[in-house]
Amino acid sequence: MKKYDIVIVGAGIAGMTAAIYAVRAGKKVLVLEERVQGGQIINTINIENWPGDLGVSGADLSQKIYAQMVELGAEVEFDKVIKISVDDEGFVVDGEDDSYKASAVIIASGTEPRKLSDEMMKDVGKRPVSYCATCDGALYKGKKVVVVGHGNSAEHEIKYLKGICSEVYNIHHDDPIPADAEAIFVAIGRLPLTDYLKGFVELDEKGYVISDEDCKTSVPGVFVAGDVRTKNLRQLVTAASDGSIAATNAIEYLG
Ligand SMILES: Cc1cc2nc3c(=O)[nH]c(=O)nc-3n(C[C@H](O)[C@H](O)[C@H](O)COP(=O)(O)OP(=O)(O)OC[C@H]3O[C@@H](n4cnc5c(N)ncnc54)[C@H](O)[C@@H]3O)c2cc1C
């Protein structure tokens, strides 16, 4: 089993920033990513509130940070983490494909979109459901679609779809779906990706990893960064900020 100073779960903005700090401090770092580097920002066309880059896309920003992290020496494996445990030497991080040893771990697994209820799915029937207008909107050019949800991300989806579709309905998560809507876009919030952490670190009632600005968890040697932790503002700058703090505290823990 390969051994690392720090294993980071997730190559979103939080995880990749943590990796940059850790490799620059001379640590041997592995980043494990289930899907693709960049995380939830990857499909956003125009990023807002990211200092120094007006109108950069999520894909471009992610690629720049990924290239920087790899250039500096971080290793990356595309593997889904399914369990983390403790042994005599530190931590064992089990992926679907392999297992990895670590002296410290940084959790940066982010969030996923909240799904529609089973009841609402009955109303959806055979119509397609999407959680990303930027990814799938073009498939419904000139068609009638519905956006479920009323927050900032629903507003973003509506604005985007209005430029493509003939009609964009907007409903709450418990409203009936208009009969003539041909596709359903869902934006009803997000949930933390922490199933693999149950029983290992303390989670709050919604499943977020309990921590504060020091990015420490209930387990010494395990740190947390980004949207997956308890916090008030889930944005790119706070994800990057957490990544720097989690890595700095992990480096200090390693001595
Ligand atoms: C549509 C949309 C638009 C947004 N626009 C903006 C904006 O303009 N400005 C802004 O500041 N913020 C924006 N945000 C919020 C911002 O994207 C997030 O705050 C930020 O990306 C969080 O980064 P993160 O690294 O914490 O998590 P994520 O981006 O969620 O990354 C987590 C990564 O971990 C991986 N992962 C999860 N579980 C595992 C596992 N078990 N094993 C291995 N890998 C795993 C995931 O695949 C993912 O790549 C937006 C969010 C959305 C959804």
mmCIF file of C-alpha atoms and ligand atoms in Angstrom:
data_model
loop_
_atom_site.group_PDB
_atom_site.id
_atom_site.type_symbol
_atom_site.label_atom_id
_atom_site.label_comp_id
_atom_site.label_asym_id
_atom_site.label_seq_id
_atom_site.Cartn_x
_atom_site.Cartn_y
_atom_site.Cartn_z
ATOM 1 C CA MET A 1 0.000 0.000 0.000
ATOM 2 C CA LYS A 2 1.449 3.411 -0.993
ATOM 3 C CA LYS A 3 2.094 5.755 1.941
ATOM 4 C CA TYR A 4 1.610 9.546 1.894
ATOM 5 C CA ASP A 5 2.055 12.348 4.411
ATOM 6 C CA ILE A 6 -1.349 13.745 3.510
ATOM 7 C CA VAL A 7 -4.228 12.196 1.581
ATOM 8 C CA ILE A 8 -6.868 14.675 0.417
ATOM 9 C CA VAL A 9 -10.378 13.471 -0.451
ATOM 10 C CA GLY A 10 -11.792 15.549 -3.323
ATOM 11 C CA ALA A 11 -10.231 17.651 -6.089
ATOM 12 C CA GLY A 12 -12.599 20.600 -5.817
ATOM 13 C CA ILE A 13 -11.269 24.094 -5.130
ATOM 14 C CA ALA A 14 -10.826 23.304 -1.401
ATOM 15 C CA GLY A 15 -8.940 20.029 -1.940
ATOM 16 C CA MET A 16 -6.715 21.387 -4.716
ATOM 17 C CA THR A 17 -5.804 24.502 -2.696
ATOM 18 C CA ALA A 18 -4.933 22.281 0.279
ATOM 19 C CA ALA A 19 -2.711 20.194 -2.006
ATOM 20 C CA ILE A 20 -0.855 23.299 -3.266
ATOM 21 C CA TYR A 21 -0.076 24.406 0.304
ATOM 22 C CA ALA A 22 0.954 20.901 1.391
ATOM 23 C CA VAL A 23 3.302 20.113 -1.515
ATOM 24 C CA ARG A 24 4.910 23.557 -1.266
ATOM 25 C CA ALA A 25 5.711 22.668 2.360
ATOM 26 C CA GLY A 26 7.541 19.566 1.110
ATOM 27 C CA LYS A 27 4.867 17.003 1.981
ATOM 28 C CA LYS A 28 4.089 13.897 -0.073
ATOM 29 C CA VAL A 29 0.499 14.459 -1.103
ATOM 30 C CA LEU A 30 -2.153 12.352 -2.811
ATOM 31 C CA VAL A 31 -5.471 13.800 -3.993
ATOM 32 C CA LEU A 32 -8.264 11.274 -4.525
ATOM 33 C CA GLU A 33 -11.082 12.325 -6.862
ATOM 34 C CA GLU A 34 -14.189 10.338 -7.675
ATOM 35 C CA ARG A 35 -15.199 12.164 -10.870
ATOM 36 C CA VAL A 36 -13.328 15.094 -12.430
ATOM 37 C CA GLN A 37 -11.146 17.833 -10.972
ATOM 38 C CA GLY A 38 -12.951 21.098 -10.199
ATOM 39 C CA GLY A 39 -15.985 19.738 -8.369
ATOM 40 C CA GLN A 40 -19.292 21.568 -8.474
ATOM 41 C CA ILE A 41 -17.976 24.720 -10.211
ATOM 42 C CA ILE A 42 -16.862 22.815 -13.310
ATOM 43 C CA ASN A 43 -19.956 23.638 -15.443
ATOM 44 C CA THR A 44 -20.357 27.291 -14.454
ATOM 45 C CA ILE A 45 -19.750 29.589 -17.422
ATOM 46 C CA ASN A 46 -19.153 32.866 -15.571
ATOM 47 C CA ILE A 47 -17.770 32.685 -12.059
ATOM 48 C CA GLU A 48 -18.691 35.539 -9.744
ATOM 49 C CA ASN A 49 -16.898 36.784 -6.604
ATOM 50 C CA TRP A 50 -13.545 35.234 -7.472
ATOM 51 C CA PRO A 51 -11.016 38.063 -7.034
ATOM 52 C CA GLY A 52 -8.763 38.849 -9.957
ATOM 53 C CA ASP A 53 -10.677 37.017 -12.694
ATOM 54 C CA LEU A 54 -13.763 38.675 -14.179
ATOM 55 C CA GLY A 55 -15.834 36.180 -16.143
ATOM 56 C CA VAL A 56 -13.541 33.147 -15.866
ATOM 57 C CA SER A 57 -15.328 29.822 -16.418
ATOM 58 C CA GLY A 58 -15.383 27.030 -13.848
ATOM 59 C CA ALA A 59 -13.646 24.683 -16.270
ATOM 60 C CA ASP A 60 -10.786 27.142 -16.924
ATOM 61 C CA LEU A 61 -10.302 28.009 -13.253
ATOM 62 C CA SER A 62 -10.327 24.331 -12.238
ATOM 63 C CA GLN A 63 -7.863 23.409 -14.965
ATOM 64 C CA LYS A 64 -5.477 26.213 -13.941
ATOM 65 C CA ILE A 65 -5.518 25.158 -10.276
ATOM 66 C CA TYR A 66 -5.206 21.471 -11.217
ATOM 67 C CA ALA A 67 -2.191 22.166 -13.469
ATOM 68 C CA GLN A 68 -0.554 24.237 -10.715
ATOM 69 C CA MET A 69 -1.082 21.492 -8.130
ATOM 70 C CA VAL A 70 0.305 18.726 -10.388
ATOM 71 C CA GLU A 71 3.235 20.908 -11.541
ATOM 72 C CA LEU A 72 4.176 21.438 -7.892
ATOM 73 C CA GLY A 73 4.217 17.676 -7.300
ATOM 74 C CA ALA A 74 0.848 16.548 -5.943
ATOM 75 C CA GLU A 75 -0.178 13.057 -7.048
ATOM 76 C CA VAL A 76 -3.749 12.423 -8.186
ATOM 77 C CA GLU A 77 -5.751 9.187 -8.391
ATOM 78 C CA PHE A 78 -9.269 9.005 -9.777
ATOM 79 C CA ASP A 79 -10.795 6.733 -7.165
ATOM 80 C CA LYS A 80 -13.914 7.041 -4.976
ATOM 81 C CA VAL A 81 -13.181 6.957 -1.243
ATOM 82 C CA ILE A 82 -15.521 4.535 0.519
ATOM 83 C CA LYS A 83 -13.992 4.313 3.999
ATOM 84 C CA ILE A 84 -11.350 5.871 6.264
ATOM 85 C CA SER A 85 -10.001 4.022 9.307
ATOM 86 C CA VAL A 86 -7.127 4.189 11.792
ATOM 87 C CA ASP A 87 -4.258 1.709 12.105
ATOM 88 C CA ASP A 88 -0.955 1.604 14.074
ATOM 89 C CA GLU A 89 0.816 3.863 11.579
ATOM 90 C CA GLY A 90 -1.907 6.461 10.958
ATOM 91 C CA PHE A 91 -4.863 6.312 8.585
ATOM 92 C CA VAL A 92 -5.999 3.902 5.887
ATOM 93 C CA VAL A 93 -8.065 5.481 3.130
ATOM 94 C CA ASP A 94 -9.974 2.846 1.156
ATOM 95 C CA GLY A 95 -11.007 3.677 -2.384
ATOM 96 C CA GLU A 96 -13.110 1.528 -4.694
ATOM 97 C CA ASP A 97 -9.957 0.633 -6.655
ATOM 98 C CA ASP A 98 -7.158 0.732 -4.066
ATOM 99 C CA SER A 99 -6.179 1.577 -0.483
ATOM 100 C CA TYR A 100 -3.763 4.323 0.597
ATOM 101 C CA LYS A 101 -1.891 5.007 3.842
ATOM 102 C CA ALA A 102 -1.745 8.525 5.250
ATOM 103 C CA SER A 103 -0.262 10.257 8.286
ATOM 104 C CA ALA A 104 -2.941 12.959 8.004
ATOM 105 C CA VAL A 105 -6.163 13.293 6.022
ATOM 106 C CA ILE A 106 -7.986 16.325 4.619
ATOM 107 C CA ILE A 107 -11.662 15.834 3.822
ATOM 108 C CA ALA A 108 -12.782 18.075 0.939
ATOM 109 C CA SER A 109 -15.582 16.037 -0.633
ATOM 110 C CA GLY A 110 -18.053 18.900 -1.059
ATOM 111 C CA THR A 111 -21.744 18.543 -1.753
ATOM 112 C CA GLU A 112 -24.149 17.111 -4.330
ATOM 113 C CA PRO A 113 -27.562 18.391 -5.495
ATOM 114 C CA ARG A 114 -30.552 17.417 -3.334
ATOM 115 C CA LYS A 115 -32.759 15.023 -5.303
ATOM 116 C CA LEU A 116 -36.519 15.278 -5.884
ATOM 117 C CA SER A 117 -38.788 13.340 -3.499
ATOM 118 C CA ASP A 118 -40.141 9.935 -4.592
ATOM 119 C CA GLU A 119 -43.611 11.491 -4.717
ATOM 120 C CA MET A 120 -42.472 14.213 -7.096
ATOM 121 C CA MET A 121 -40.637 11.659 -9.224
ATOM 122 C CA LYS A 122 -44.023 9.945 -9.812
ATOM 123 C CA ASP A 123 -45.295 13.277 -11.186
ATOM 124 C CA VAL A 124 -42.160 13.548 -13.349
ATOM 125 C CA GLY A 125 -42.970 10.196 -14.966
ATOM 126 C CA LYS A 126 -40.746 9.447 -17.960
ATOM 127 C CA ARG A 127 -39.686 13.070 -18.508
ATOM 128 C CA PRO A 128 -35.925 13.760 -18.216
ATOM 129 C CA VAL A 129 -34.575 15.264 -14.974
ATOM 130 C CA SER A 130 -31.414 17.405 -14.894
ATOM 131 C CA TYR A 131 -29.479 19.004 -12.038
ATOM 132 C CA CYS A 132 -27.447 21.280 -14.320
ATOM 133 C CA ALA A 133 -28.931 23.714 -16.868
ATOM 134 C CA THR A 134 -25.499 24.632 -18.232
ATOM 135 C CA CYS A 135 -24.781 20.963 -18.938
ATOM 136 C CA ASP A 136 -28.137 19.884 -20.367
ATOM 137 C CA GLY A 137 -30.074 23.056 -21.296
ATOM 138 C CA ALA A 138 -29.088 22.907 -24.978
ATOM 139 C CA LEU A 139 -30.899 19.553 -25.311
ATOM 140 C CA TYR A 140 -34.221 21.371 -24.798
ATOM 141 C CA LYS A 141 -33.783 24.264 -27.226
ATOM 142 C CA GLY A 142 -37.197 25.742 -28.106
ATOM 143 C CA LYS A 143 -38.989 23.459 -25.628
ATOM 144 C CA LYS A 144 -40.988 24.082 -22.472
ATOM 145 C CA VAL A 145 -39.115 23.241 -19.267
ATOM 146 C CA VAL A 146 -39.654 23.670 -15.556
ATOM 147 C CA VAL A 147 -37.178 24.695 -12.859
ATOM 148 C CA VAL A 148 -37.939 23.331 -9.384
ATOM 149 C CA GLY A 149 -36.611 25.521 -6.556
ATOM 150 C CA HIS A 150 -36.435 29.156 -5.484
ATOM 151 C CA GLY A 151 -32.904 29.894 -4.236
ATOM 152 C CA ASN A 152 -29.910 31.527 -5.906
ATOM 153 C CA SER A 153 -29.046 28.432 -7.907
ATOM 154 C CA ALA A 154 -32.646 28.160 -9.205
ATOM 155 C CA GLU A 155 -32.427 31.803 -10.327
ATOM 156 C CA HIS A 156 -29.175 30.999 -12.120
ATOM 157 C CA GLU A 157 -30.790 28.026 -13.911
ATOM 158 C CA ILE A 158 -33.861 30.070 -14.929
ATOM 159 C CA LYS A 159 -31.755 32.877 -16.350
ATOM 160 C CA TYR A 160 -29.678 30.429 -18.370
ATOM 161 C CA LEU A 161 -32.652 28.416 -19.687
ATOM 162 C CA LYS A 162 -34.599 31.542 -20.699
ATOM 163 C CA GLY A 163 -31.979 32.111 -23.383
ATOM 164 C CA ILE A 164 -32.607 28.657 -24.878
ATOM 165 C CA CYS A 165 -36.122 27.382 -24.135
ATOM 166 C CA SER A 166 -39.509 28.641 -25.377
ATOM 167 C CA GLU A 167 -40.991 28.628 -21.849
ATOM 168 C CA VAL A 168 -39.406 28.296 -18.392
ATOM 169 C CA TYR A 169 -41.841 27.547 -15.575
ATOM 170 C CA ASN A 170 -40.703 27.909 -11.967
ATOM 171 C CA ILE A 171 -42.293 25.856 -9.168
ATOM 172 C CA HIS A 172 -41.656 24.885 -5.523
ATOM 173 C CA HIS A 173 -40.472 21.377 -4.662
ATOM 174 C CA ASP A 174 -44.023 20.340 -3.640
ATOM 175 C CA ASP A 175 -45.996 21.964 -6.500
ATOM 176 C CA PRO A 176 -47.461 19.869 -9.332
ATOM 177 C CA ILE A 177 -45.310 19.819 -12.472
ATOM 178 C CA PRO A 178 -46.954 21.563 -15.466
ATOM 179 C CA ALA A 179 -48.271 18.885 -17.839
ATOM 180 C CA ASP A 180 -46.690 20.489 -20.914
ATOM 181 C CA ALA A 181 -43.170 20.797 -19.431
ATOM 182 C CA GLU A 182 -40.847 18.527 -21.410
ATOM 183 C CA ALA A 183 -37.891 18.443 -19.004
ATOM 184 C CA ILE A 184 -37.390 19.116 -15.304
ATOM 185 C CA PHE A 185 -34.432 21.084 -13.936
ATOM 186 C CA VAL A 186 -33.910 20.687 -10.189
ATOM 187 C CA ALA A 187 -32.272 23.320 -7.935
ATOM 188 C CA ILE A 188 -33.533 22.633 -4.410
ATOM 189 C CA GLY A 189 -30.308 22.850 -2.463
ATOM 190 C CA ARG A 190 -27.354 20.610 -1.859
ATOM 191 C CA LEU A 191 -26.338 17.813 0.546
ATOM 192 C CA PRO A 192 -22.880 16.989 1.953
ATOM 193 C CA LEU A 193 -21.037 13.967 0.533
ATOM 194 C CA THR A 194 -20.145 12.308 3.826
ATOM 195 C CA ASP A 195 -21.673 8.797 3.785
ATOM 196 C CA TYR A 196 -18.151 7.319 3.861
ATOM 197 C CA LEU A 197 -17.415 9.256 7.090
ATOM 198 C CA LYS A 198 -20.343 8.021 9.208
ATOM 199 C CA GLY A 199 -19.011 6.683 12.530
ATOM 200 C CA PHE A 200 -15.504 8.022 11.799
ATOM 201 C CA VAL A 201 -15.759 11.801 12.381
ATOM 202 C CA GLU A 202 -18.519 13.822 14.025
ATOM 203 C CA LEU A 203 -21.189 15.033 11.604
ATOM 204 C CA ASP A 204 -24.059 17.440 12.291
ATOM 205 C CA GLU A 205 -27.718 16.459 11.843
ATOM 206 C CA LYS A 206 -27.570 17.318 8.120
ATOM 207 C CA GLY A 207 -24.382 15.297 7.572
ATOM 208 C CA TYR A 208 -21.840 18.172 7.409
ATOM 209 C CA VAL A 209 -18.458 17.558 9.100
ATOM 210 C CA ILE A 210 -18.465 19.528 12.355
ATOM 211 C CA SER A 211 -15.647 22.072 12.411
ATOM 212 C CA ASP A 212 -14.961 25.782 12.524
ATOM 213 C CA GLU A 213 -12.398 28.133 11.015
ATOM 214 C CA ASP A 214 -9.496 25.968 12.255
ATOM 215 C CA CYS A 215 -10.710 23.163 9.927
ATOM 216 C CA LYS A 216 -10.035 20.513 12.609
ATOM 217 C CA THR A 217 -12.445 17.582 13.018
ATOM 218 C CA SER A 218 -13.285 15.389 16.012
ATOM 219 C CA VAL A 219 -10.384 13.066 15.035
ATOM 220 C CA PRO A 220 -6.803 14.380 15.554
ATOM 221 C CA GLY A 221 -4.957 14.266 12.236
ATOM 222 C CA VAL A 222 -8.151 14.570 10.176
ATOM 223 C CA PHE A 223 -8.944 18.026 8.802
ATOM 224 C CA VAL A 224 -11.828 19.340 6.694
ATOM 225 C CA ALA A 225 -12.076 22.024 4.021
ATOM 226 C CA GLY A 226 -14.743 23.590 1.845
ATOM 227 C CA ASP A 227 -18.483 23.133 1.446
ATOM 228 C CA VAL A 228 -18.485 19.774 3.256
ATOM 229 C CA ARG A 229 -17.908 21.388 6.660
ATOM 230 C CA THR A 230 -20.296 23.309 8.925
ATOM 231 C CA LYS A 231 -20.100 26.972 7.847
ATOM 232 C CA ASN A 232 -22.266 29.925 6.832
ATOM 233 C CA LEU A 233 -20.817 30.902 3.463
ATOM 234 C CA ARG A 234 -20.211 28.206 0.843
ATOM 235 C CA GLN A 235 -18.264 29.920 -1.949
ATOM 236 C CA LEU A 236 -15.048 29.474 -3.904
ATOM 237 C CA VAL A 237 -13.031 31.914 -1.791
ATOM 238 C CA THR A 238 -14.100 30.244 1.457
ATOM 239 C CA ALA A 239 -13.328 26.806 -0.040
ATOM 240 C CA ALA A 240 -9.842 27.992 -1.021
ATOM 241 C CA SER A 241 -9.370 29.653 2.370
ATOM 242 C CA ASP A 242 -10.335 26.424 4.170
ATOM 243 C CA GLY A 243 -7.941 24.474 1.962
ATOM 244 C CA SER A 244 -5.043 26.686 3.028
ATOM 245 C CA ILE A 245 -5.946 26.442 6.731
ATOM 246 C CA ALA A 246 -6.585 22.677 6.692
ATOM 247 C CA ALA A 247 -3.244 22.073 4.971
ATOM 248 C CA THR A 248 -1.352 24.413 7.309
ATOM 249 C CA ASN A 249 -2.819 22.650 10.356
ATOM 250 C CA ALA A 250 -2.127 19.223 8.835
ATOM 251 C CA ILE A 251 1.519 20.261 8.232
ATOM 252 C CA GLU A 252 1.782 21.441 11.858
ATOM 253 C CA TYR A 253 0.213 18.148 13.064
ATOM 254 C CA LEU A 254 2.829 16.156 11.118
ATOM 255 C CA GLY A 255 5.586 18.152 12.823
HETATM 256 C C1 LIG B 1 -24.144 26.091 -10.222
HETATM 257 C C2 LIG B 1 -23.185 26.659 -9.181
HETATM 258 C C3 LIG B 1 -22.630 27.904 -9.400
HETATM 259 C C4 LIG B 1 -21.765 28.466 -8.444
HETATM 260 N N1 LIG B 1 -21.230 29.689 -8.696
HETATM 261 C C5 LIG B 1 -20.343 30.224 -7.808
HETATM 262 C C6 LIG B 1 -19.729 31.487 -8.090
HETATM 263 O O1 LIG B 1 -19.959 32.120 -9.121
HETATM 264 N N2 LIG B 1 -18.839 31.982 -7.159
HETATM 265 C C7 LIG B 1 -18.534 31.311 -6.012
HETATM 266 O O2 LIG B 1 -17.720 31.813 -5.226
HETATM 267 N N3 LIG B 1 -19.113 30.108 -5.724
HETATM 268 C C8 LIG B 1 -20.007 29.546 -6.600
HETATM 269 N N4 LIG B 1 -20.581 28.328 -6.327
HETATM 270 C C9 LIG B 1 -20.213 27.637 -5.069
HETATM 271 C C10 LIG B 1 -18.845 26.972 -5.246
HETATM 272 O O3 LIG B 1 -18.864 26.229 -6.440
HETATM 273 C C11 LIG B 1 -18.530 26.054 -4.059
HETATM 274 O O4 LIG B 1 -18.581 26.775 -2.856
HETATM 275 C C12 LIG B 1 -17.139 25.426 -4.199
HETATM 276 O O5 LIG B 1 -16.946 24.903 -5.498
HETATM 277 C C13 LIG B 1 -16.938 24.323 -3.145
HETATM 278 O O6 LIG B 1 -15.719 23.688 -3.386
HETATM 279 P P1 LIG B 1 -15.312 22.368 -2.569
HETATM 280 O O7 LIG B 1 -13.934 22.029 -3.029
HETATM 281 O O8 LIG B 1 -15.556 22.559 -1.128
HETATM 282 O O9 LIG B 1 -16.350 21.238 -2.999
HETATM 283 P P2 LIG B 1 -16.749 20.603 -4.440
HETATM 284 O O10 LIG B 1 -16.606 21.589 -5.540
HETATM 285 O O11 LIG B 1 -18.101 19.996 -4.223
HETATM 286 O O12 LIG B 1 -15.654 19.477 -4.673
HETATM 287 C C14 LIG B 1 -15.648 18.259 -3.987
HETATM 288 C C15 LIG B 1 -14.970 17.197 -4.834
HETATM 289 O O13 LIG B 1 -14.873 15.995 -4.073
HETATM 290 C C16 LIG B 1 -15.188 14.886 -4.911
HETATM 291 N N5 LIG B 1 -15.667 13.785 -4.051
HETATM 292 C C17 LIG B 1 -16.830 13.726 -3.340
HETATM 293 N N6 LIG B 1 -16.917 12.565 -2.665
HETATM 294 C C18 LIG B 1 -15.774 11.874 -2.955
HETATM 295 C C19 LIG B 1 -15.280 10.603 -2.573
HETATM 296 N N7 LIG B 1 -15.964 9.806 -1.742
HETATM 297 N N8 LIG B 1 -14.094 10.194 -3.064
HETATM 298 C C20 LIG B 1 -13.375 10.988 -3.923
HETATM 299 N N9 LIG B 1 -13.806 12.214 -4.316
HETATM 300 C C21 LIG B 1 -14.983 12.640 -3.844
HETATM 301 C C22 LIG B 1 -16.258 15.426 -5.844
HETATM 302 O O14 LIG B 1 -16.355 14.640 -7.027
HETATM 303 C C23 LIG B 1 -15.755 16.851 -6.098
HETATM 304 O O15 LIG B 1 -14.890 16.912 -7.218
HETATM 305 C C24 LIG B 1 -21.446 27.754 -7.237
HETATM 306 C C25 LIG B 1 -21.997 26.477 -7.044
HETATM 307 C C26 LIG B 1 -22.854 25.928 -7.998
HETATM 308 C C27 LIG B 1 -23.447 24.559 -7.764
#
